[in-house]
Short mmCIF file of C-alpha atoms in Angstrom, two decimals:
data_model
loop_
_atom_site.label_atom_id
_atom_site.label_comp_id
_atom_site.label_asym_id
_atom_site.label_seq_id
_atom_site.Cartn_x
_atom_site.Cartn_y
_atom_site.Cartn_z
CA MET A 1 -11.95 160.35 -75.89
CA SER A 2 -13.69 157.24 -77.15
CA LEU A 3 -12.96 153.67 -77.92
CA PRO A 4 -11.85 152.97 -81.49
CA SER A 5 -14.65 151.66 -83.68
CA ASN A 6 -13.18 148.16 -83.79
CA LYS A 7 -13.23 148.05 -79.99
CA LYS A 8 -16.70 149.48 -79.43
CA LYS A 9 -18.30 146.07 -79.41
CA LEU A 10 -16.07 144.90 -76.58
CA GLU A 11 -17.93 143.93 -73.47
CA PHE A 12 -15.91 144.62 -70.39
CA ALA A 13 -16.43 142.50 -67.33
CA HIS A 14 -16.37 145.54 -65.04
CA PRO A 15 -16.92 149.30 -65.58
CA SER A 16 -13.50 150.03 -64.14
CA GLU A 17 -11.98 148.05 -67.01
CA GLU A 18 -13.76 150.27 -69.50
CA ALA A 19 -12.54 153.31 -67.58
CA PHE A 20 -9.02 151.96 -67.70
CA ALA A 21 -9.32 151.43 -71.47
CA LEU A 22 -10.59 154.98 -71.93
CA ILE A 23 -7.62 156.37 -70.05
CA LEU A 24 -5.23 154.28 -72.15
CA ASP A 25 -6.90 155.64 -75.28
CA TYR A 26 -6.62 159.17 -73.94
CA TYR A 27 -2.86 158.75 -73.65
CA GLY A 28 -2.65 157.00 -77.02
CA ILE A 29 -1.44 153.75 -75.46
CA GLU A 30 -2.15 150.69 -77.57
CA TRP A 31 -4.02 147.94 -75.70
CA GLN A 32 -5.70 144.58 -76.13
CA TYR A 33 -8.45 143.24 -73.88
CA GLU A 34 -7.95 139.73 -72.50
CA PRO A 35 -5.95 138.60 -75.54
CA ARG A 36 -4.40 135.51 -73.99
CA THR A 37 -5.31 132.83 -71.50
CA PHE A 38 -2.52 131.22 -69.54
CA PRO A 39 -3.10 127.64 -68.29
CA LEU A 40 -1.94 127.38 -64.68
CA GLU A 41 -2.93 123.87 -63.56
CA TRP A 42 -3.56 120.60 -65.37
CA ASP A 43 -4.96 117.22 -64.37
CA GLU A 44 -3.24 113.92 -65.01
CA ASN A 45 -4.71 113.87 -68.53
CA LYS A 46 -3.19 117.25 -69.24
CA GLN A 47 -6.58 118.90 -69.26
CA VAL A 48 -6.45 122.49 -68.05
CA LEU A 49 -7.99 122.86 -64.60
CA VAL A 50 -7.08 126.44 -63.82
CA ALA A 51 -6.34 129.23 -66.28
CA PHE A 52 -5.87 132.94 -66.04
CA ALA A 53 -6.64 135.66 -68.61
CA PRO A 54 -5.17 139.03 -67.57
CA ASP A 55 -7.47 141.96 -68.33
CA PHE A 56 -5.16 143.93 -70.62
CA TYR A 57 -2.05 143.56 -72.70
CA LEU A 58 -0.08 146.65 -73.69
CA PRO A 59 2.12 145.63 -76.65
CA GLN A 60 4.26 148.78 -76.67
CA GLN A 61 5.22 148.19 -73.05
CA ASP A 62 5.06 144.40 -73.36
CA LEU A 63 3.03 144.38 -70.17
CA TYR A 64 -0.05 142.45 -68.99
CA ILE A 65 -2.29 144.18 -66.50
CA GLU A 66 -4.85 142.70 -64.16
CA LEU A 67 -7.17 145.07 -62.36
CA THR A 68 -8.40 144.15 -58.92
CA THR A 69 -10.77 145.60 -56.37
CA LEU A 70 -9.69 146.89 -53.02
CA ARG A 71 -11.16 143.79 -51.33
CA PRO A 72 -8.17 142.01 -49.75
CA GLN A 73 -9.59 138.50 -50.27
CA LEU A 74 -9.98 138.91 -54.03
CA SER A 75 -6.70 140.76 -54.28
CA SER A 76 -4.74 137.99 -52.57
CA HIS A 77 -6.48 135.38 -54.75
CA LYS A 78 -5.36 137.21 -57.85
CA ASN A 79 -1.90 137.68 -56.41
CA ARG A 80 -1.60 133.92 -56.02
CA LYS A 81 -2.56 133.41 -59.66
CA ILE A 82 -0.06 136.00 -60.78
CA ARG A 83 2.71 134.39 -58.73
CA ARG A 84 1.92 131.03 -60.34
CA LEU A 85 1.84 132.63 -63.78
CA LYS A 86 5.26 134.14 -63.19
CA GLU A 87 6.62 130.75 -62.13
CA LEU A 88 5.31 129.05 -65.26
CA TYR A 89 5.89 131.90 -67.70
CA PRO A 90 8.89 133.87 -66.38
CA GLU A 91 9.21 135.80 -69.63
CA VAL A 92 5.80 137.40 -69.13
CA ASN A 93 5.55 140.83 -67.52
CA ILE A 94 2.38 141.21 -65.52
CA LYS A 95 1.25 143.67 -62.86
CA LEU A 96 -1.76 143.84 -60.60
CA PHE A 97 -3.31 147.31 -60.50
CA LYS A 98 -5.85 148.23 -57.89
CA ARG A 99 -9.06 149.66 -59.29
CA ARG A 100 -9.49 153.17 -58.07
CA GLU A 101 -12.03 155.91 -58.13
CA MET A 102 -11.36 157.65 -61.40
CA HIS A 103 -14.60 159.59 -61.68
CA THR A 104 -13.55 162.61 -59.61
CA MET A 105 -10.21 162.98 -61.35
CA MET A 106 -11.74 162.64 -64.79
CA VAL A 107 -14.24 165.41 -64.03
CA LYS A 108 -11.41 167.57 -62.72
CA TYR A 109 -9.53 167.17 -66.00
CA GLY A 110 -12.51 167.95 -68.20
CA LEU A 111 -13.31 164.37 -69.15
CA ASP A 112 -16.88 164.78 -67.95
CA SER A 113 -18.74 162.78 -70.58
CA GLU A 114 -16.55 159.72 -70.11
CA ALA A 115 -16.76 160.08 -66.35
CA GLU A 116 -20.55 160.12 -66.54
CA ARG A 117 -20.51 157.07 -68.75
CA ILE A 118 -18.45 155.19 -66.20
CA ARG A 119 -20.62 156.30 -63.31
CA GLY A 120 -23.69 155.27 -65.27
CA SER A 121 -22.41 151.78 -65.86
CA GLU A 122 -21.30 151.48 -62.25
CA ALA A 123 -24.79 152.37 -61.13
CA GLN A 124 -26.26 149.81 -63.52
CA GLU A 125 -23.99 147.16 -62.10
CA LYS A 126 -24.92 147.99 -58.53
CA ASN A 127 -28.63 147.93 -59.35
CA GLY A 128 -28.51 144.93 -61.61
CA MET B 1 27.89 172.12 -89.14
CA PRO B 2 31.25 170.36 -89.01
CA THR B 3 31.60 167.38 -91.33
CA GLY B 4 30.94 164.09 -89.59
CA SER B 5 29.57 165.66 -86.42
CA LYS B 6 26.55 163.97 -84.92
CA ILE B 7 24.49 166.56 -83.16
CA SER B 8 21.60 165.57 -80.94
CA ILE B 9 18.92 167.72 -79.39
CA THR B 10 17.12 167.36 -76.09
CA LEU B 11 13.75 169.02 -76.13
CA SER B 12 12.09 169.82 -72.85
CA ARG B 13 8.54 171.12 -73.14
CA GLN B 14 5.46 172.06 -71.20
CA LEU B 15 2.06 170.56 -71.88
CA GLY B 16 0.41 172.78 -74.48
CA SER B 17 3.64 174.49 -75.51
CA MET B 18 3.59 172.70 -78.90
CA GLY B 19 6.88 170.99 -78.09
CA CYS B 20 5.98 167.87 -80.05
CA GLU B 21 5.05 170.02 -83.06
CA VAL B 22 8.44 171.73 -82.79
CA ALA B 23 10.16 168.33 -82.64
CA GLN B 24 8.24 167.23 -85.74
CA ALA B 25 9.24 170.44 -87.55
CA VAL B 26 12.89 169.83 -86.62
CA LYS B 27 12.56 166.31 -88.00
CA ASP B 28 11.11 167.67 -91.24
CA ARG B 29 13.85 170.26 -91.54
CA LEU B 30 16.91 168.27 -90.46
CA GLY B 31 15.80 164.70 -91.01
CA TYR B 32 16.49 163.86 -87.39
CA ARG B 33 14.80 160.99 -85.65
CA VAL B 34 12.36 161.99 -82.90
CA VAL B 35 12.33 159.79 -79.81
CA TRP B 36 9.75 160.06 -77.06
CA ARG B 37 7.57 157.10 -76.12
CA GLU B 38 10.11 154.68 -77.60
CA LEU B 39 12.65 155.96 -75.10
CA ILE B 40 10.28 155.49 -72.19
CA ASN B 41 9.21 152.02 -73.29
CA GLU B 42 12.75 150.83 -74.03
CA ALA B 43 13.95 151.91 -70.58
CA GLY B 44 10.98 150.08 -69.07
CA LYS B 45 11.79 146.89 -70.94
CA ARG B 46 15.50 146.98 -70.16
CA SER B 47 14.97 147.61 -66.49
CA GLY B 48 12.25 144.99 -66.20
CA THR B 49 9.84 147.67 -64.95
CA PRO B 50 7.44 148.27 -67.86
CA GLU B 51 4.85 149.62 -65.44
CA LEU B 52 7.17 152.58 -64.85
CA ALA B 53 6.99 153.41 -68.54
CA LEU B 54 3.24 153.54 -68.10
CA ASP B 55 3.67 155.75 -65.06
CA CYS B 56 5.80 158.16 -67.11
CA ILE B 57 3.11 158.43 -69.78
CA ASP B 58 0.39 158.91 -67.15
CA ASP B 59 0.99 162.65 -66.89
CA LEU B 60 -2.24 163.27 -65.01
CA GLY B 61 -1.88 160.38 -62.57
CA LEU B 62 -5.17 158.83 -63.70
CA LEU B 63 -3.94 155.24 -63.64
CA GLY B 64 -2.70 155.46 -60.08
CA ILE B 65 0.41 153.37 -60.56
CA THR B 66 2.53 152.84 -57.48
CA VAL B 67 6.07 151.57 -57.87
CA PRO B 68 8.66 150.92 -55.13
CA ALA B 69 11.53 153.40 -55.02
CA ARG B 70 14.14 150.74 -55.77
CA TYR B 71 12.50 150.08 -59.14
CA ARG B 72 12.63 153.77 -59.93
CA ALA B 73 16.40 153.74 -59.46
CA ILE B 74 16.76 150.80 -61.88
CA TYR B 75 14.51 152.49 -64.40
CA LYS B 76 16.43 155.75 -64.11
CA GLN B 77 19.69 153.93 -64.80
CA ALA B 78 18.19 152.23 -67.87
CA MET B 79 16.86 155.57 -69.12
CA GLU B 80 20.31 157.11 -68.88
CA GLU B 81 21.87 154.21 -70.78
CA VAL B 82 19.32 154.38 -73.58
CA MET B 83 19.77 158.12 -73.87
CA GLN B 84 23.56 157.87 -74.06
CA GLU B 85 23.25 155.24 -76.80
CA LEU B 86 20.95 157.50 -78.78
CA VAL B 87 23.44 160.35 -78.56
CA GLU B 88 26.22 158.08 -79.80
CA GLU B 89 24.09 157.42 -82.87
CA GLY B 90 23.39 161.16 -83.18
CA ASN B 91 20.92 163.09 -85.35
CA VAL B 92 18.14 162.58 -82.85
CA VAL B 93 15.64 164.76 -80.99
CA ILE B 94 15.06 163.36 -77.52
CA ILE B 95 11.83 164.61 -75.97
CA GLY B 96 11.60 164.93 -72.20
CA ARG B 97 12.77 162.51 -69.51
CA ALA B 98 15.39 164.88 -68.10
CA GLY B 99 17.58 164.72 -71.16
CA GLN B 100 18.76 168.25 -70.43
CA VAL B 101 20.26 166.98 -67.16
CA ILE B 102 21.38 163.49 -68.13
CA LEU B 103 23.19 164.78 -71.20
CA SER B 104 24.40 168.08 -69.81
CA GLY B 105 28.07 168.55 -70.60
CA TYR B 106 27.88 166.49 -73.78
CA PRO B 107 29.47 168.79 -76.38
CA ASN B 108 27.44 167.40 -79.27
CA VAL B 109 24.05 167.87 -77.61
CA ILE B 110 21.96 171.03 -77.81
CA HIS B 111 19.41 171.52 -75.05
CA VAL B 112 16.18 173.26 -75.99
CA GLN B 113 13.28 174.25 -73.78
CA ILE B 114 9.89 175.05 -75.28
CA ILE B 115 7.57 177.15 -73.15
CA ALA B 116 4.36 179.15 -73.51
CA SER B 117 2.12 181.14 -71.20
CA HIS B 118 -0.16 179.15 -68.91
CA GLU B 119 -3.42 180.47 -70.30
CA LEU B 120 -2.48 179.93 -73.92
CA ARG B 121 -1.36 176.39 -73.15
CA ALA B 122 -4.68 175.68 -71.46
CA ARG B 123 -6.59 177.10 -74.45
CA ARG B 124 -4.59 174.94 -76.84
CA ILE B 125 -5.26 171.81 -74.78
CA ALA B 126 -8.95 172.63 -74.49
CA GLU B 127 -9.22 172.98 -78.25
CA GLU B 128 -7.05 170.00 -79.13
CA ARG B 129 -8.76 167.62 -76.73
CA ALA B 130 -12.24 169.13 -77.00
CA ILE B 131 -12.57 169.63 -73.25
CA PRO B 132 -13.70 172.58 -71.10
CA LEU B 133 -11.10 175.27 -70.43
CA GLU B 134 -11.25 174.65 -66.70
CA GLY B 135 -10.34 170.99 -67.21
CA ALA B 136 -7.52 171.98 -69.54
CA ARG B 137 -6.14 174.35 -66.91
CA ALA B 138 -6.19 171.52 -64.39
CA GLN B 139 -4.35 169.27 -66.86
CA VAL B 140 -1.68 171.91 -67.45
CA ASP B 141 -1.22 172.36 -63.70
CA ALA B 142 -0.98 168.62 -63.07
CA SER B 143 1.46 168.11 -65.91
CA ASP B 144 3.67 170.99 -64.78
CA ARG B 145 3.67 169.63 -61.26
CA ASN B 146 4.55 166.08 -62.31
CA ARG B 147 7.33 167.13 -64.67
CA ARG B 148 8.77 169.50 -62.09
CA LEU B 149 8.68 166.78 -59.44
CA TYR B 150 10.32 164.21 -61.73
CA LEU B 151 13.34 166.44 -62.30
CA LYS B 152 13.55 167.43 -58.66
CA ARG B 153 13.14 163.92 -57.28
CA CYS B 154 15.43 162.14 -59.73
CA TYR B 155 18.11 164.76 -60.35
CA ASN B 156 17.61 167.49 -57.78
CA ALA B 157 17.30 169.92 -60.67
CA ARG B 158 14.82 172.66 -61.41
CA TRP B 159 12.95 172.41 -64.68
CA ASP B 160 12.87 176.17 -65.03
CA ASP B 161 16.62 176.63 -64.44
CA PRO B 162 17.75 178.49 -67.59
CA ASN B 163 21.30 177.19 -67.11
CA LEU B 164 20.12 173.77 -68.27
CA TYR B 165 19.34 175.02 -71.76
CA ASP B 166 21.13 176.43 -74.80
CA LEU B 167 17.88 177.77 -76.22
CA ILE B 168 14.58 178.69 -74.63
CA ILE B 169 11.79 179.33 -77.10
CA ASN B 170 8.39 180.77 -76.20
CA THR B 171 5.71 179.63 -78.63
CA ASP B 172 3.26 182.34 -77.64
CA ARG B 173 4.35 184.11 -80.80
CA VAL B 174 6.93 181.79 -82.38
CA THR B 175 5.39 179.08 -84.56
CA PRO B 176 6.72 175.51 -84.43
CA GLN B 177 8.19 176.01 -87.91
CA SER B 178 9.99 179.18 -86.82
CA ALA B 179 11.20 177.45 -83.66
CA ALA B 180 12.55 174.62 -85.81
CA ALA B 181 14.34 177.14 -88.01
CA ILE B 182 16.01 178.69 -84.95
CA ILE B 183 17.05 175.25 -83.70
CA ALA B 184 18.36 174.26 -87.14
CA LYS B 185 20.39 177.45 -87.30
CA THR B 186 21.89 176.68 -83.89
CA VAL B 187 22.77 173.16 -85.03
CA SER B 188 24.48 174.58 -88.12
CA MET B 189 26.60 176.83 -85.90
CA TYR B 190 27.81 174.08 -83.59
CA THR B 191 31.51 173.29 -83.46
CA PRO B 192 33.11 170.02 -82.26
CA THR B 193 34.15 171.69 -79.01
CA GLY B 194 30.56 172.43 -78.17
CA THR B 195 30.74 176.17 -78.66
CA LEU B 196 28.79 178.14 -81.23
CA SER B 197 30.35 179.86 -84.19
CA THR B 198 29.17 183.39 -84.91
CA PHE B 199 26.26 184.24 -87.20
#
């Protein structure tokens, strides 16, 4: 399980996003990382004040996905953005997924090398 | 096969049983269309619950998708509609998603189950996915559990109930090509009333 060569240069904002991408690849699900930014608020000069770029888009499911931590404050902030996005762009399907501990399950299912990679980058983030 | 008849096949399979290879061999032999992910994704789009399509694909539960029960009912309804439309078109192999239950009683549908022994399935998965055998065994167990639960929860049916199938093929010794030949022979014997003519 590895990222396709054209996606290897992608820099994910969080290790859990890379883990999510690896799982999608494992299942053969096509994905795009932050392919679109949705303006949510504008000033009187029509300049964008607030925008939102969901983490993933899955074209086969026509679904945007935003990953969030388990921290309630951040989660509710993202929920507000998603609600606004749905008001402005009702044709867009988007879901908020909570980031979860994937390492243990990946090891259980024999995906050890990827699991180690994720744990390594999580450790880097914590230390950095 | 009677002239003008449009036979369809539901193919229920276990992880590592080579069910998809059998479906491909049936396609090569009969020219049927094979539908799997498209079915899942179409039901997700129609029901407005695309995350449930993702949940269906997530056989190992790695993505941790949680969906309210009411959405599952809508998705199930959409799945049934899509499946019935496919059968009206005919000449299709429908993989998984409880087709053997949803389309039971349809005279022009043949229900096939593809199985193999647990250890052989795990060995196949280990080789195919280049993972340790222990991990492959865990994947087989998780997949079996999830597929069993789906049928039980949605249709109160047992996946291993032989009454749900016209054919059960064990690929421990039968190759996908041979399995496809058996299925093609069954298709050729089908009559419009849903019974089989003799060999």
